[in-house]
PDB file of C-alpha atoms in Angstrom:
ATOM      1  CA  UNK C  17     -19.178  10.964  -7.912  1.00 76.00           C
ATOM      2  CA  UNK C  18     -22.421   9.043  -7.424  1.00 79.00           C
ATOM      3  CA  UNK C  19     -24.121   8.383 -10.729  1.00 89.00           C
ATOM      4  CA  UNK C  20     -27.122   6.469 -12.006  1.00 94.00           C
ATOM      5  CA  UNK C  21     -27.398   5.682 -15.699  1.00 96.00           C
ATOM      6  CA  UNK C  22     -30.508   4.298 -17.321  1.00 97.00           C
ATOM      7  CA  UNK C  23     -31.058   2.723 -20.688  1.00 97.00           C
ATOM      8  CA  UNK C  24     -32.640   2.952 -23.085  1.00 97.00           C
ATOM      9  CA  UNK C  25     -33.526   6.629 -22.964  1.00 95.00           C
ATOM     10  CA  UNK C  26     -36.846   5.850 -24.611  1.00 96.00           C
ATOM     11  CA  UNK C  27     -38.696   2.770 -25.720  1.00 97.00           C
ATOM     12  CA  UNK C  28     -41.798   2.102 -27.796  1.00 97.00           C
ATOM     13  CA  UNK C  29     -43.542  -1.244 -27.577  1.00 97.00           C
ATOM     14  CA  UNK C  30     -46.868  -2.721 -28.573  1.00 97.00           C
ATOM     15  CA  UNK C  31     -49.537  -3.420 -26.011  1.00 97.00           C
ATOM     16  CA  UNK C  32     -49.207  -6.898 -24.564  1.00 97.00           C
ATOM     17  CA  UNK C  33     -45.464  -7.135 -25.140  1.00 97.00           C
ATOM     18  CA  UNK C  34     -42.823  -7.405 -22.450  1.00 97.00           C
ATOM     19  CA  UNK C  35     -39.903  -5.048 -21.956  1.00 97.00           C
ATOM     20  CA  UNK C  36     -36.853  -4.611 -19.752  1.00 98.00           C
ATOM     21  CA  UNK C  37     -35.343  -1.361 -18.568  1.00 98.00           C
ATOM     22  CA  UNK C  38     -31.771  -1.115 -17.294  1.00 98.00           C
ATOM     23  CA  UNK C  39     -30.108   0.842 -14.523  1.00 98.00           C
ATOM     24  CA  UNK C  40     -26.366   0.980 -13.744  1.00 97.00           C
ATOM     25  CA  UNK C  41     -25.073   2.850 -10.756  1.00 95.00           C
ATOM     26  CA  UNK C  42     -21.864   3.880  -9.052  1.00 92.00           C
ATOM     27  CA  UNK C  43     -23.413   5.005  -5.768  1.00 84.00           C
ATOM     28  CA  UNK C  44     -21.359   3.918  -2.781  1.00 81.00           C
ATOM     29  CA  UNK C  45     -21.898   2.815  -0.107  1.00 82.00           C
ATOM     30  CA  UNK C  46     -25.112   1.284  -1.328  1.00 85.00           C
ATOM     31  CA  UNK C  47     -28.257   1.321   0.774  1.00 84.00           C
ATOM     32  CA  UNK C  48     -31.171   0.709  -1.541  1.00 87.00           C
ATOM     33  CA  UNK C  49     -32.393   0.998  -5.102  1.00 92.00           C
ATOM     34  CA  UNK C  50     -35.880   2.040  -6.032  1.00 92.00           C
ATOM     35  CA  UNK C  51     -37.818   2.094  -9.254  1.00 95.00           C
ATOM     36  CA  UNK C  52     -40.424   4.800  -9.667  1.00 94.00           C
ATOM     37  CA  UNK C  53     -43.086   5.329 -12.290  1.00 95.00           C
ATOM     38  CA  UNK C  54     -43.778   8.934 -13.213  1.00 93.00           C
ATOM     39  CA  UNK C  55     -46.801   9.813 -15.286  1.00 92.00           C
ATOM     40  CA  UNK C  56     -46.554  13.077 -17.198  1.00 87.00           C
ATOM     41  CA  UNK C  57     -47.076  16.044 -14.882  1.00 83.00           C
ATOM     42  CA  UNK C  58     -47.305  13.881 -11.783  1.00 86.00           C
ATOM     43  CA  UNK C  59     -44.975  12.973  -8.945  1.00 87.00           C
ATOM     44  CA  UNK C  60     -42.986   9.734  -9.049  1.00 90.00           C
ATOM     45  CA  UNK C  61     -44.724   6.720  -7.529  1.00 90.00           C
ATOM     46  CA  UNK C  62     -42.680   3.926  -5.985  1.00 89.00           C
ATOM     47  CA  UNK C  63     -42.877   0.542  -7.721  1.00 93.00           C
ATOM     48  CA  UNK C  64     -40.214  -1.488  -5.937  1.00 91.00           C
ATOM     49  CA  UNK C  65     -37.445  -1.023  -3.431  1.00 88.00           C
ATOM     50  CA  UNK C  66     -34.497  -3.356  -3.050  1.00 89.00           C
ATOM     51  CA  UNK C  67     -31.757  -3.520  -0.486  1.00 86.00           C
ATOM     52  CA  UNK C  68     -28.323  -5.091  -0.776  1.00 82.00           C
ATOM     53  CA  UNK C  69     -29.470  -8.592   0.126  1.00 86.00           C
ATOM     54  CA  UNK C  70     -32.392  -8.731  -2.304  1.00 88.00           C
ATOM     55  CA  UNK C  71     -31.954  -9.711  -5.927  1.00 91.00           C
ATOM     56  CA  UNK C  72     -35.537  -9.958  -7.137  1.00 95.00           C
ATOM     57  CA  UNK C  73     -38.730  -8.226  -6.174  1.00 93.00           C
ATOM     58  CA  UNK C  74     -42.101  -8.210  -7.887  1.00 94.00           C
ATOM     59  CA  UNK C  75     -45.032  -5.851  -7.814  1.00 92.00           C
ATOM     60  CA  UNK C  76     -47.779  -7.167 -10.041  1.00 95.00           C
ATOM     61  CA  UNK C  77     -46.545  -7.084 -13.622  1.00 96.00           C
ATOM     62  CA  UNK C  78     -43.356  -5.304 -12.560  1.00 96.00           C
ATOM     63  CA  UNK C  79     -40.304  -7.354 -11.576  1.00 97.00           C
ATOM     64  CA  UNK C  80     -37.075  -5.692 -10.487  1.00 97.00           C
ATOM     65  CA  UNK C  81     -33.723  -7.406 -10.241  1.00 97.00           C
ATOM     66  CA  UNK C  82     -30.578  -6.266  -8.518  1.00 96.00           C
ATOM     67  CA  UNK C  83     -26.980  -7.411  -8.893  1.00 94.00           C
ATOM     68  CA  UNK C  84     -25.083  -5.592  -6.179  1.00 90.00           C
ATOM     69  CA  UNK C  85     -21.759  -7.003  -7.381  1.00 91.00           C
ATOM     70  CA  UNK C  86     -22.020  -5.516 -10.858  1.00 94.00           C
ATOM     71  CA  UNK C  87     -24.102  -2.562  -9.630  1.00 94.00           C
ATOM     72  CA  UNK C  88     -26.876  -3.226 -12.094  1.00 96.00           C
ATOM     73  CA  UNK C  89     -30.638  -3.372 -11.843  1.00 97.00           C
ATOM     74  CA  UNK C  90     -33.399  -4.081 -14.284  1.00 98.00           C
ATOM     75  CA  UNK C  91     -37.125  -3.518 -14.335  1.00 98.00           C
ATOM     76  CA  UNK C  92     -39.118  -6.034 -16.341  1.00 98.00           C
ATOM     77  CA  UNK C  93     -42.665  -5.216 -17.364  1.00 97.00           C
ATOM     78  CA  UNK C  94     -44.828  -8.126 -18.387  1.00 97.00           C
ATOM     79  CA  UNK C  95     -47.849  -7.968 -20.687  1.00 97.00           C
ATOM     80  CA  UNK C  96     -47.641  -4.210 -21.097  1.00 97.00           C
ATOM     81  CA  UNK C  97     -50.742  -2.052 -20.998  1.00 97.00           C
ATOM     82  CA  UNK C  98     -51.419   1.384 -22.422  1.00 97.00           C
ATOM     83  CA  UNK C  99     -51.380   2.761 -18.881  1.00 96.00           C
ATOM     84  CA  UNK C 100     -47.760   1.659 -18.525  1.00 97.00           C
ATOM     85  CA  UNK C 101     -46.783   4.584 -20.739  1.00 97.00           C
ATOM     86  CA  UNK C 102     -44.716   6.755 -18.415  1.00 96.00           C
ATOM     87  CA  UNK C 103     -41.196   7.614 -17.360  1.00 96.00           C
ATOM     88  CA  UNK C 104     -39.484   4.969 -15.228  1.00 97.00           C
ATOM     89  CA  UNK C 105     -36.873   6.331 -12.891  1.00 96.00           C
ATOM     90  CA  UNK C 106     -34.161   4.411 -11.085  1.00 96.00           C
ATOM     91  CA  UNK C 107     -33.163   5.974  -7.759  1.00 92.00           C
ATOM     92  CA  UNK C 108     -30.218   4.828  -5.682  1.00 90.00           C
ATOM     93  CA  UNK C 109     -29.490   5.839  -2.104  1.00 85.00           C
ATOM     94  CA  UNK C 110     -26.161   5.735  -0.313  1.00 78.00           C
ATOM     95  CA  UNK C 111     -27.850   6.052   3.053  1.00 66.00           C
ATOM     96  CA  UNK C 112     -31.299   5.362   4.390  1.00 53.00           C
ATOM     97  CA  UNK C 113     -33.252   7.219   1.635  1.00 49.00           C
ATOM     98  CA  UNK C 114     -31.623  10.544   2.394  1.00 58.00           C
ATOM     99  CA  UNK C 115     -30.123  12.363  -0.518  1.00 68.00           C
ATOM    100  CA  UNK C 116     -30.826   9.987  -3.346  1.00 82.00           C
ATOM    101  CA  UNK C 117     -29.292   9.914  -6.810  1.00 87.00           C
ATOM    102  CA  UNK C 118     -31.823   9.890  -9.610  1.00 90.00           C
ATOM    103  CA  UNK C 119     -31.368   8.444 -13.072  1.00 93.00           C
ATOM    104  CA  UNK C 120     -32.557  10.368 -16.108  1.00 92.00           C
ATOM    105  CA  UNK C 121     -35.399   7.920 -16.574  1.00 95.00           C
ATOM    106  CA  UNK C 122     -36.584   5.768 -19.443  1.00 97.00           C
ATOM    107  CA  UNK C 123     -39.640   7.004 -21.294  1.00 96.00           C
ATOM    108  CA  UNK C 124     -41.848   4.071 -22.177  1.00 97.00           C
ATOM    109  CA  UNK C 125     -44.596   4.386 -24.744  1.00 97.00           C
ATOM    110  CA  UNK C 126     -47.038   1.524 -25.132  1.00 97.00           C
ATOM    111  CA  UNK C 127     -48.988   1.602 -28.385  1.00 97.00           C
ATOM    112  CA  UNK C 128     -52.185  -0.269 -29.191  1.00 96.00           C
TER     113      UNK C 128
ATOM    114  CA  UNK M  25     -50.206   5.575   1.475  1.00 48.00           C
ATOM    115  CA  UNK M  26     -52.147   8.677   0.369  1.00 50.00           C
ATOM    116  CA  UNK M  27     -50.376  11.396  -1.500  1.00 55.00           C
ATOM    117  CA  UNK M  28     -49.442  14.453   0.415  1.00 71.00           C
ATOM    118  CA  UNK M  29     -51.222  17.596  -0.631  1.00 83.00           C
ATOM    119  CA  UNK M  30     -49.146  20.169  -2.412  1.00 90.00           C
ATOM    120  CA  UNK M  31     -50.396  23.661  -3.098  1.00 92.00           C
ATOM    121  CA  UNK M  32     -50.707  25.401  -5.402  1.00 93.00           C
ATOM    122  CA  UNK M  33     -50.893  22.836  -8.160  1.00 91.00           C
ATOM    123  CA  UNK M  34     -49.835  25.507 -10.634  1.00 94.00           C
ATOM    124  CA  UNK M  35     -48.562  29.021 -10.082  1.00 95.00           C
ATOM    125  CA  UNK M  36     -47.653  31.628 -12.658  1.00 96.00           C
ATOM    126  CA  UNK M  37     -45.537  34.499 -11.403  1.00 96.00           C
ATOM    127  CA  UNK M  38     -43.509  37.403 -12.679  1.00 96.00           C
ATOM    128  CA  UNK M  39     -39.743  37.292 -12.509  1.00 96.00           C
ATOM    129  CA  UNK M  40     -38.482  38.770  -9.234  1.00 96.00           C
ATOM    130  CA  UNK M  41     -41.602  37.899  -7.259  1.00 96.00           C
ATOM    131  CA  UNK M  42     -41.621  35.762  -4.144  1.00 97.00           C
ATOM    132  CA  UNK M  43     -43.269  32.360  -4.296  1.00 97.00           C
ATOM    133  CA  UNK M  44     -44.223  30.003  -1.483  1.00 96.00           C
ATOM    134  CA  UNK M  45     -44.976  26.369  -2.235  1.00 96.00           C
ATOM    135  CA  UNK M  46     -46.683  24.310   0.433  1.00 93.00           C
ATOM    136  CA  UNK M  47     -46.751  20.662   1.342  1.00 90.00           C
ATOM    137  CA  UNK M  48     -49.110  19.202   3.934  1.00 84.00           C
ATOM    138  CA  UNK M  49     -47.684  15.877   5.034  1.00 71.00           C
ATOM    139  CA  UNK M  50     -48.857  13.249   7.450  1.00 63.00           C
ATOM    140  CA  UNK M  51     -47.980  14.573  10.877  1.00 60.00           C
ATOM    141  CA  UNK M  52     -45.837  11.676  12.121  1.00 64.00           C
ATOM    142  CA  UNK M  53     -43.244  11.973   9.393  1.00 69.00           C
ATOM    143  CA  UNK M  54     -39.948  13.548  10.338  1.00 72.00           C
ATOM    144  CA  UNK M  55     -37.929  13.559   7.148  1.00 83.00           C
ATOM    145  CA  UNK M  56     -38.943  15.920   4.362  1.00 87.00           C
ATOM    146  CA  UNK M  57     -37.434  16.811   1.058  1.00 90.00           C
ATOM    147  CA  UNK M  58     -37.909  19.187  -1.816  1.00 93.00           C
ATOM    148  CA  UNK M  59     -37.027  18.164  -5.338  1.00 94.00           C
ATOM    149  CA  UNK M  60     -37.505  19.962  -8.597  1.00 95.00           C
ATOM    150  CA  UNK M  61     -37.858  18.787 -12.167  1.00 94.00           C
ATOM    151  CA  UNK M  62     -37.337  21.171 -15.038  1.00 94.00           C
ATOM    152  CA  UNK M  63     -39.497  20.189 -18.002  1.00 90.00           C
ATOM    153  CA  UNK M  64     -37.914  17.289 -19.866  1.00 86.00           C
ATOM    154  CA  UNK M  65     -35.093  16.893 -17.358  1.00 89.00           C
ATOM    155  CA  UNK M  66     -34.365  14.617 -14.435  1.00 88.00           C
ATOM    156  CA  UNK M  67     -35.564  15.058 -10.892  1.00 90.00           C
ATOM    157  CA  UNK M  68     -33.038  17.089  -8.873  1.00 91.00           C
ATOM    158  CA  UNK M  69     -32.532  17.148  -5.131  1.00 90.00           C
ATOM    159  CA  UNK M  70     -32.891  20.545  -3.480  1.00 94.00           C
ATOM    160  CA  UNK M  71     -32.944  20.098   0.272  1.00 93.00           C
ATOM    161  CA  UNK M  72     -33.644  17.678   3.087  1.00 90.00           C
ATOM    162  CA  UNK M  73     -35.241  18.725   6.355  1.00 87.00           C
ATOM    163  CA  UNK M  74     -35.207  16.805   9.614  1.00 84.00           C
ATOM    164  CA  UNK M  75     -36.363  17.776  13.068  1.00 78.00           C
ATOM    165  CA  UNK M  76     -37.142  21.298  11.874  1.00 80.00           C
ATOM    166  CA  UNK M  77     -33.685  21.875  10.480  1.00 86.00           C
ATOM    167  CA  UNK M  78     -32.031  21.639   7.102  1.00 90.00           C
ATOM    168  CA  UNK M  79     -29.929  18.481   7.143  1.00 87.00           C
ATOM    169  CA  UNK M  80     -28.539  18.703   3.637  1.00 87.00           C
ATOM    170  CA  UNK M  81     -28.884  20.919   0.600  1.00 89.00           C
ATOM    171  CA  UNK M  82     -27.677  20.866  -2.964  1.00 90.00           C
ATOM    172  CA  UNK M  83     -25.797  23.582  -4.805  1.00 89.00           C
ATOM    173  CA  UNK M  84     -29.067  24.503  -6.481  1.00 91.00           C
ATOM    174  CA  UNK M  85     -30.457  25.525  -3.100  1.00 93.00           C
ATOM    175  CA  UNK M  86     -28.872  28.958  -2.897  1.00 91.00           C
ATOM    176  CA  UNK M  87     -29.754  32.004  -0.808  1.00 92.00           C
ATOM    177  CA  UNK M  88     -32.896  32.553  -2.854  1.00 94.00           C
ATOM    178  CA  UNK M  89     -34.411  29.409  -1.377  1.00 95.00           C
ATOM    179  CA  UNK M  90     -35.577  28.711   2.147  1.00 95.00           C
ATOM    180  CA  UNK M  91     -37.623  26.016   3.833  1.00 93.00           C
ATOM    181  CA  UNK M  92     -39.507  25.862   7.065  1.00 88.00           C
ATOM    182  CA  UNK M  93     -42.205  23.996   8.907  1.00 84.00           C
ATOM    183  CA  UNK M  94     -43.594  26.835  10.981  1.00 76.00           C
ATOM    184  CA  UNK M  95     -46.559  25.191  12.632  1.00 74.00           C
ATOM    185  CA  UNK M  96     -45.613  21.524  12.642  1.00 71.00           C
ATOM    186  CA  UNK M  97     -47.864  20.804   9.710  1.00 75.00           C
ATOM    187  CA  UNK M  98     -47.213  22.732   6.509  1.00 84.00           C
ATOM    188  CA  UNK M  99     -43.760  22.289   5.023  1.00 88.00           C
ATOM    189  CA  UNK M 100     -42.937  25.231   2.791  1.00 92.00           C
ATOM    190  CA  UNK M 101     -40.420  26.107   0.122  1.00 96.00           C
ATOM    191  CA  UNK M 102     -39.918  29.809  -0.461  1.00 96.00           C
ATOM    192  CA  UNK M 103     -38.223  31.340  -3.461  1.00 96.00           C
ATOM    193  CA  UNK M 104     -37.493  34.954  -2.616  1.00 95.00           C
ATOM    194  CA  UNK M 105     -36.920  36.448  -6.041  1.00 94.00           C
ATOM    195  CA  UNK M 106     -37.879  34.104  -8.830  1.00 96.00           C
ATOM    196  CA  UNK M 107     -35.855  33.765 -12.003  1.00 95.00           C
ATOM    197  CA  UNK M 108     -36.915  32.394 -15.357  1.00 96.00           C
ATOM    198  CA  UNK M 109     -34.849  29.272 -14.723  1.00 95.00           C
ATOM    199  CA  UNK M 110     -36.864  28.518 -11.589  1.00 96.00           C
ATOM    200  CA  UNK M 111     -39.729  27.380 -13.812  1.00 97.00           C
ATOM    201  CA  UNK M 112     -40.157  23.714 -12.967  1.00 96.00           C
ATOM    202  CA  UNK M 113     -42.232  21.151 -11.123  1.00 95.00           C
ATOM    203  CA  UNK M 114     -41.445  21.166  -7.435  1.00 95.00           C
ATOM    204  CA  UNK M 115     -42.050  17.959  -5.525  1.00 93.00           C
ATOM    205  CA  UNK M 116     -42.319  17.584  -1.816  1.00 91.00           C
ATOM    206  CA  UNK M 117     -41.241  14.170  -0.543  1.00 89.00           C
ATOM    207  CA  UNK M 118     -41.067  12.459   2.816  1.00 84.00           C
ATOM    208  CA  UNK M 119     -40.171   9.231   4.433  1.00 79.00           C
ATOM    209  CA  UNK M 120     -40.944   7.460   7.646  1.00 68.00           C
ATOM    210  CA  UNK M 121     -38.643   7.115  10.598  1.00 62.00           C
ATOM    211  CA  UNK M 122     -38.763   3.355  10.973  1.00 60.00           C
ATOM    212  CA  UNK M 123     -38.411   0.366   8.646  1.00 59.00           C
ATOM    213  CA  UNK M 124     -39.886  -0.257   6.133  1.00 56.00           C
ATOM    214  CA  UNK M 125     -41.095   3.297   5.593  1.00 56.00           C
ATOM    215  CA  UNK M 126     -37.650   4.668   6.275  1.00 58.00           C
ATOM    216  CA  UNK M 127     -36.420   3.345   2.944  1.00 64.00           C
ATOM    217  CA  UNK M 128     -39.142   4.730   0.731  1.00 74.00           C
ATOM    218  CA  UNK M 129     -39.429   8.273  -0.516  1.00 80.00           C
ATOM    219  CA  UNK M 130     -43.046   9.182  -1.133  1.00 82.00           C
ATOM    220  CA  UNK M 131     -43.675  12.117  -3.428  1.00 86.00           C
ATOM    221  CA  UNK M 132     -46.467  14.617  -3.549  1.00 88.00           C
ATOM    222  CA  UNK M 133     -48.274  15.398  -6.790  1.00 87.00           C
ATOM    223  CA  UNK M 134     -46.089  18.451  -7.365  1.00 91.00           C
ATOM    224  CA  UNK M 135     -46.497  22.171  -7.852  1.00 94.00           C
ATOM    225  CA  UNK M 136     -45.827  23.571 -11.280  1.00 94.00           C
ATOM    226  CA  UNK M 137     -44.142  26.958 -11.192  1.00 96.00           C
ATOM    227  CA  UNK M 138     -44.041  29.123 -14.298  1.00 96.00           C
ATOM    228  CA  UNK M 139     -41.926  32.277 -14.127  1.00 96.00           C
ATOM    229  CA  UNK M 140     -42.592  34.850 -16.833  1.00 95.00           C
TER     230      UNK M 140
END
């Protein structure tokens, strides 16, 4: 069964600090892995997308890594801001987007 | 890419009533999806729709649900007889046909459904 597990479930950090969110998956065959940011009451917004051959991708202060051998990904947020407070969802697809498997998300709270 | 418009943004309905949620995507997209998210829970896949046909559906998507794109623009999700457990945010999503858009699911802002 395809599964995506994220950790930690929730995280509280101070503004300006860095943090790293983890995603482990068992989806096979693997097509791509995406990180989304979901603000409360809003739809998920794509941050990064990585295919099998990519192991690092950055989007501003967000840097995602992918280890396709160990089936692990991380999302690193640098110099956090209050607006980074949101749920971060890891989504893995076995085909070209298609029916994707969603993680439960990590709820990040950035405090002043 | 601009968000697709979803309407209504919030609907309150009585149990047993029919509800239609609408999504107005960019016309050149071919792949559409409906997802739902019960408050505090993960996003769940409902159905995928390609070339005016359902291509895949989850076990959540039972006979109470239907989707269609009647006029080539609006993409609708109908719940025939709502239940309390249908209360959730419903997200329309789509993706392009060709790389790189083919790899990225883009979500609408969502429609919140409250069943009383």
